[in-house]
Amino acid sequence: MAVLKATEVDRFVARPDPAIKAILIYGPDTGAINEYARKIVSGVAGNLDDPFNVVRLNDQALGDDAQRLADEAQSISMMGGRRAIWVSGAGAGFQKAVTSYLAVADTDSLIVAEAGELPKSSKLRALFEKSSNALAVPCYLDTRESLHQVVGKALADYKLQITPGAHHRLCEILGSDRQMTRSELEKLALYCAGHDTCLLYT
């Protein structure tokens, strides 16, 4: 199965497989989905706002014009570099467009699509899971273990120290939504701004 665990996204970004032409990120955690999509697109294009190497599309646009996905993926950047085709709300329109494209994909562009929850019976999910040149990345709500890892890494990136008790309590407060977690940790970092380190207590 062509499935990439969410925890393996960083490894893929650092050492991308040129054979992979499209990635579908799906699941109930919209915050984590967008976080991984941004990370992959940035790794491909170098800048999320690059007007030449990052193209934003949505499912409705592809439903109206399925050929547009292939046209964008096959276009050559005016400024050089690899292009990322970033699709939001991937559904039936994207499925039709990407099915045709993957059958003949021969460029170095990477399609990165965000979708919501997809059941095992989903044709879109099955397409990516069984493809030889595409990957499916399922994103589930954070568990206690994964949340502790997210919080620990984020605080380390912000150069903040935290006691074990405070770490545990913070995870209890944050819950399982990745987007909310990132937002609250950013507020915490701003609150501690101006310190080389900030030691937190319960």
CSV table of C-alpha atoms in Angstrom, one decimal:
chain,number,residue,atom,x,y,z
A,1,MET,CA,0.0,0.0,0.0
A,2,ALA,CA,1.2,3.5,-0.9
A,3,VAL,CA,0.7,5.0,2.6
A,4,LEU,CA,3.0,7.4,4.3
A,5,LYS,CA,2.6,7.8,8.1
A,6,ALA,CA,2.2,11.4,9.2
A,7,THR,CA,5.3,10.9,11.4
A,8,GLU,CA,7.3,10.2,8.2
A,9,VAL,CA,6.4,13.4,6.5
A,10,ASP,CA,9.6,15.2,7.6
A,11,ARG,CA,11.7,12.4,6.2
A,12,PHE,CA,9.9,12.6,2.9
A,13,VAL,CA,10.4,16.4,2.7
A,14,ALA,CA,14.1,15.9,3.5
A,15,ARG,CA,14.5,13.1,0.9
A,16,PRO,CA,11.6,13.3,-1.6
A,17,ASP,CA,11.1,10.4,-3.9
A,18,PRO,CA,11.1,11.7,-7.5
A,19,ALA,CA,8.7,8.9,-8.5
A,20,ILE,CA,5.9,10.3,-6.3
A,21,LYS,CA,3.8,12.7,-8.4
A,22,ALA,CA,0.9,13.3,-5.9
A,23,ILE,CA,0.2,13.2,-2.2
A,24,LEU,CA,-3.3,13.0,-0.6
A,25,ILE,CA,-3.5,14.1,3.0
A,26,TYR,CA,-6.8,13.2,4.7
A,27,GLY,CA,-8.5,12.6,8.0
A,28,PRO,CA,-10.4,14.1,10.8
A,29,ASP,CA,-7.7,16.5,12.0
A,30,THR,CA,-7.9,19.4,9.6
A,31,GLY,CA,-5.2,21.3,11.5
A,32,ALA,CA,-2.7,18.5,11.1
A,33,ILE,CA,-3.7,18.0,7.5
A,34,ASN,CA,-3.0,21.7,6.7
A,35,GLU,CA,0.2,21.6,8.7
A,36,TYR,CA,1.6,18.7,6.7
A,37,ALA,CA,0.4,20.1,3.4
A,38,ARG,CA,2.2,23.4,4.1
A,39,LYS,CA,5.4,21.5,5.1
A,40,ILE,CA,5.4,19.5,1.9
A,41,VAL,CA,4.6,22.4,-0.4
A,42,SER,CA,7.3,24.5,1.2
A,43,GLY,CA,9.8,21.7,0.8
A,44,VAL,CA,9.0,21.4,-2.9
A,45,ALA,CA,8.8,25.1,-3.8
A,46,GLY,CA,10.8,26.7,-1.0
A,47,ASN,CA,8.2,29.3,-0.3
A,48,LEU,CA,4.4,28.9,0.2
A,49,ASP,CA,3.8,32.3,-1.5
A,50,ASP,CA,5.9,31.8,-4.6
A,51,PRO,CA,3.5,32.8,-7.4
A,52,PHE,CA,5.6,30.9,-10.0
A,53,ASN,CA,6.1,27.6,-8.2
A,54,VAL,CA,3.0,27.3,-6.0
A,55,VAL,CA,-0.5,27.0,-7.6
A,56,ARG,CA,-3.6,26.9,-5.4
A,57,LEU,CA,-6.7,25.0,-6.7
A,58,ASN,CA,-9.9,23.7,-5.2
A,59,ASP,CA,-12.2,20.8,-5.9
A,60,GLN,CA,-14.8,23.0,-7.5
A,61,ALA,CA,-12.4,24.4,-10.0
A,62,LEU,CA,-11.2,21.0,-11.0
A,63,GLY,CA,-14.8,19.8,-11.2
A,64,ASP,CA,-15.4,22.5,-13.8
A,65,ASP,CA,-12.2,21.8,-15.6
A,66,ALA,CA,-10.5,18.5,-14.9
A,67,GLN,CA,-7.7,19.1,-17.4
A,68,ARG,CA,-6.5,22.1,-15.5
A,69,LEU,CA,-4.7,19.9,-12.9
A,70,ALA,CA,-2.6,18.2,-15.6
A,71,ASP,CA,-2.0,21.6,-17.4
A,72,GLU,CA,-0.7,23.1,-14.2
A,73,ALA,CA,1.4,20.1,-13.2
A,74,GLN,CA,3.0,20.0,-16.7
A,75,SER,CA,3.8,23.7,-16.9
A,76,ILE,CA,7.4,24.7,-16.5
A,77,SER,CA,8.2,27.4,-13.9
A,78,MET,CA,9.3,30.7,-15.4
A,79,MET,CA,11.9,31.1,-12.6
A,80,GLY,CA,13.1,27.5,-12.5
A,81,GLY,CA,12.6,25.1,-9.7
A,82,ARG,CA,10.0,22.5,-8.8
A,83,ARG,CA,6.3,23.4,-8.8
A,84,ALA,CA,3.7,22.4,-6.2
A,85,ILE,CA,0.1,22.1,-7.1
A,86,TRP,CA,-1.8,22.6,-3.9
A,87,VAL,CA,-5.4,21.4,-3.9
A,88,SER,CA,-7.9,22.2,-1.1
A,89,GLY,CA,-11.2,20.3,-0.3
A,90,ALA,CA,-10.2,17.4,-2.5
A,91,GLY,CA,-13.3,15.4,-3.6
A,92,ALA,CA,-15.0,14.1,-6.7
A,93,GLY,CA,-13.6,16.9,-9.0
A,94,PHE,CA,-10.0,16.2,-7.8
A,95,GLN,CA,-10.5,12.5,-8.1
A,96,LYS,CA,-11.5,12.7,-11.8
A,97,ALA,CA,-8.6,15.0,-12.6
A,98,VAL,CA,-5.9,13.2,-10.7
A,99,THR,CA,-6.9,9.7,-12.0
A,100,SER,CA,-6.3,10.8,-15.5
A,101,TYR,CA,-3.1,12.7,-14.6
A,102,LEU,CA,-1.4,9.9,-12.6
A,103,ALA,CA,-1.8,7.5,-15.6
A,104,VAL,CA,0.6,9.7,-17.6
A,105,ALA,CA,2.4,11.8,-15.1
A,106,ASP,CA,6.0,12.5,-16.3
A,107,THR,CA,7.0,15.9,-14.8
A,108,ASP,CA,8.7,16.7,-11.6
A,109,SER,CA,5.8,18.8,-10.2
A,110,LEU,CA,4.2,17.5,-7.0
A,111,ILE,CA,0.4,17.6,-6.4
A,112,VAL,CA,-0.4,18.0,-2.7
A,113,ALA,CA,-4.1,17.6,-1.9
A,114,GLU,CA,-6.0,18.2,1.3
A,115,ALA,CA,-9.2,16.2,2.0
A,116,GLY,CA,-11.4,15.6,5.0
A,117,GLU,CA,-12.3,12.2,6.4
A,118,LEU,CA,-12.4,9.4,3.8
A,119,PRO,CA,-13.9,6.0,4.6
A,120,LYS,CA,-12.1,2.8,3.5
A,121,SER,CA,-14.6,2.6,0.7
A,122,SER,CA,-13.5,5.9,-0.7
A,123,LYS,CA,-12.4,5.7,-4.4
A,124,LEU,CA,-10.1,8.6,-3.9
A,125,ARG,CA,-8.4,7.1,-0.9
A,126,ALA,CA,-8.1,3.7,-2.7
A,127,LEU,CA,-6.6,5.4,-5.8
A,128,PHE,CA,-3.7,6.8,-3.7
A,129,GLU,CA,-3.2,3.8,-1.5
A,130,LYS,CA,-2.8,1.5,-4.5
A,131,SER,CA,-0.9,3.8,-6.7
A,132,SER,CA,2.8,3.3,-7.6
A,133,ASN,CA,3.4,7.1,-8.1
A,134,ALA,CA,1.3,8.6,-5.3
A,135,LEU,CA,1.0,8.5,-1.5
A,136,ALA,CA,-1.8,8.7,0.9
A,137,VAL,CA,-1.1,10.4,4.3
A,138,PRO,CA,-3.8,9.7,6.9
A,139,CYS,CA,-4.1,12.3,9.7
A,140,TYR,CA,-5.9,11.2,12.9
A,141,LEU,CA,-6.6,13.3,16.0
A,142,ASP,CA,-3.6,13.5,18.4
A,143,THR,CA,-3.4,10.7,21.0
A,144,ARG,CA,-1.9,11.3,24.4
A,145,GLU,CA,1.4,10.1,23.2
A,146,SER,CA,1.5,12.0,19.9
A,147,LEU,CA,0.3,15.2,21.7
A,148,HIS,CA,3.2,15.0,24.2
A,149,GLN,CA,5.6,14.7,21.3
A,150,VAL,CA,4.1,17.7,19.5
A,151,VAL,CA,4.2,19.8,22.6
A,152,GLY,CA,7.7,18.7,23.5
A,153,LYS,CA,9.1,19.5,20.0
A,154,ALA,CA,7.3,22.8,19.7
A,155,LEU,CA,8.5,24.0,23.1
A,156,ALA,CA,12.0,23.0,22.2
A,157,ASP,CA,11.8,24.9,19.0
A,158,TYR,CA,10.7,27.9,21.0
A,159,LYS,CA,13.6,27.3,23.4
A,160,LEU,CA,11.2,26.9,26.3
A,161,GLN,CA,11.7,24.5,29.2
A,162,ILE,CA,8.8,22.9,31.1
A,163,THR,CA,8.5,20.7,34.1
A,164,PRO,CA,7.1,17.2,33.7
A,165,GLY,CA,4.0,18.1,35.7
A,166,ALA,CA,3.3,21.2,33.7
A,167,HIS,CA,3.9,19.3,30.5
A,168,HIS,CA,1.3,16.7,31.5
A,169,ARG,CA,-1.2,19.4,32.6
A,170,LEU,CA,-0.7,21.4,29.4
A,171,CYS,CA,-1.5,18.3,27.3
A,172,GLU,CA,-4.7,17.8,29.3
A,173,ILE,CA,-5.8,21.3,28.5
A,174,LEU,CA,-4.9,21.3,24.8
A,175,GLY,CA,-6.9,18.3,23.7
A,176,SER,CA,-6.5,16.6,20.4
A,177,ASP,CA,-6.9,19.3,17.7
A,178,ARG,CA,-3.6,20.1,16.1
A,179,GLN,CA,-4.5,23.5,14.9
A,180,MET,CA,-5.7,24.6,18.4
A,181,THR,CA,-2.6,23.1,19.9
A,182,ARG,CA,-0.3,25.1,17.6
A,183,SER,CA,-2.3,28.3,18.3
A,184,GLU,CA,-2.1,27.9,22.1
A,185,LEU,CA,1.6,27.0,22.0
A,186,GLU,CA,2.3,30.1,19.9
A,187,LYS,CA,0.5,32.3,22.5
A,188,LEU,CA,2.6,30.7,25.2
A,189,ALA,CA,5.8,31.4,23.3
A,190,LEU,CA,4.7,35.1,22.8
A,191,TYR,CA,4.0,35.3,26.5
A,192,CYS,CA,7.5,34.2,27.3
A,193,ALA,CA,9.1,36.4,24.6
A,194,GLY,CA,12.3,38.1,25.7
A,195,HIS,CA,13.7,35.2,27.7
A,196,ASP,CA,16.3,32.8,26.5
A,197,THR,CA,14.4,30.1,28.3
A,198,CYS,CA,11.2,30.1,30.2
A,199,LEU,CA,10.6,27.5,32.9
A,200,LEU,CA,6.9,26.7,33.3
A,201,TYR,CA,5.2,25.3,36.4
A,202,THR,CA,1.8,23.9,37.3
